[in-house]
CSV table of C-alpha atoms in Angstrom, one decimal:
chain,number,residue,atom,x,y,z
P,1,UNK,CA,-39.9,-7.1,17.7
P,2,UNK,CA,-36.6,-5.7,18.3
P,3,UNK,CA,-36.1,-2.0,17.5
P,4,UNK,CA,-33.2,-1.2,14.9
P,5,UNK,CA,-30.0,0.3,16.0
P,6,UNK,CA,-28.9,3.7,15.2
P,7,UNK,CA,-26.3,4.1,12.3
P,8,UNK,CA,-23.4,4.6,14.7
P,9,UNK,CA,-24.4,1.8,17.0
P,10,UNK,CA,-24.8,-0.6,14.0
P,11,UNK,CA,-21.4,0.2,12.7
P,12,UNK,CA,-19.9,-0.2,16.1
P,13,UNK,CA,-21.6,-3.6,16.1
P,14,UNK,CA,-20.3,-4.4,12.6
P,15,UNK,CA,-16.6,-3.5,13.7
P,16,UNK,CA,-16.9,-5.6,16.8
P,17,UNK,CA,-18.3,-8.5,14.7
P,18,UNK,CA,-15.3,-8.5,12.5
P,19,UNK,CA,-13.0,-9.4,15.4
P,20,UNK,CA,-15.3,-12.1,16.7
P,21,UNK,CA,-14.4,-15.7,15.8
P,22,UNK,CA,-16.3,-17.5,13.2
P,23,UNK,CA,-18.7,-20.2,14.7
P,24,UNK,CA,-16.6,-22.8,12.9
P,25,UNK,CA,-13.6,-21.7,14.9
P,26,UNK,CA,-15.2,-22.1,18.2
P,27,UNK,CA,-14.3,-25.5,19.8
P,28,UNK,CA,-14.0,-27.0,23.2
P,29,UNK,CA,-10.4,-27.4,22.5
P,30,UNK,CA,-9.9,-23.7,21.9
P,31,UNK,CA,-12.3,-22.3,24.4
P,32,UNK,CA,-12.8,-24.7,27.0
P,33,UNK,CA,-16.0,-25.4,28.8
P,34,UNK,CA,-17.3,-22.0,27.9
P,35,UNK,CA,-17.3,-22.7,24.1
P,36,UNK,CA,-21.0,-22.8,24.0
P,37,UNK,CA,-21.3,-19.5,25.7
P,38,UNK,CA,-19.0,-18.0,22.8
P,39,UNK,CA,-21.2,-19.6,20.2
P,40,UNK,CA,-24.3,-18.3,21.7
P,41,UNK,CA,-22.8,-14.8,21.7
P,42,UNK,CA,-21.8,-15.1,18.1
P,43,UNK,CA,-25.2,-16.3,17.2
P,44,UNK,CA,-26.8,-13.2,19.2
P,45,UNK,CA,-24.7,-10.8,17.1
P,46,UNK,CA,-25.6,-12.3,13.9
P,47,UNK,CA,-29.3,-12.1,14.8
P,48,UNK,CA,-29.0,-8.6,15.7
P,49,UNK,CA,-27.2,-7.8,12.5
P,50,UNK,CA,-29.9,-9.7,10.5
P,51,UNK,CA,-32.7,-7.6,12.2
P,52,UNK,CA,-30.8,-4.6,11.0
P,53,UNK,CA,-30.8,-5.7,7.5
P,54,UNK,CA,-27.2,-6.4,7.5
P,55,UNK,CA,-25.8,-9.9,6.0
P,56,UNK,CA,-23.3,-11.1,8.6
P,57,UNK,CA,-21.3,-12.8,5.9
P,58,UNK,CA,-20.8,-9.5,4.2
P,59,UNK,CA,-19.7,-7.4,7.2
P,60,UNK,CA,-16.1,-7.9,6.9
P,61,UNK,CA,-16.0,-6.5,3.4
P,62,UNK,CA,-18.0,-3.5,4.4
P,63,UNK,CA,-15.7,-2.7,7.3
P,64,UNK,CA,-12.4,-3.8,5.6
P,65,UNK,CA,-12.9,-3.5,1.7
P,66,UNK,CA,-9.1,-3.1,1.3
P,67,UNK,CA,-8.5,-6.3,2.6
P,68,UNK,CA,-11.5,-8.3,1.0
P,69,UNK,CA,-10.7,-10.3,-2.1
P,70,UNK,CA,-12.9,-9.9,-5.2
P,71,UNK,CA,-15.6,-12.1,-5.7
P,72,UNK,CA,-15.1,-14.9,-8.0
P,73,UNK,CA,-18.6,-14.9,-9.3
């Protein structure tokens, strides 16, 4: 089992994750032959966020609430 991150380390990871490309944006055309490595890195960060009870799909809103549209549901 992976240990949970400290609050400051988790916050730093969340900030970095907001600048990472979304998996759907990672293509061979955009990233060349290293696209799979980029996808692997994105997935690794997503897994660590999940281990730390953070929903990766909600991170941007947590870090940038002023730039996040209101939910429609």
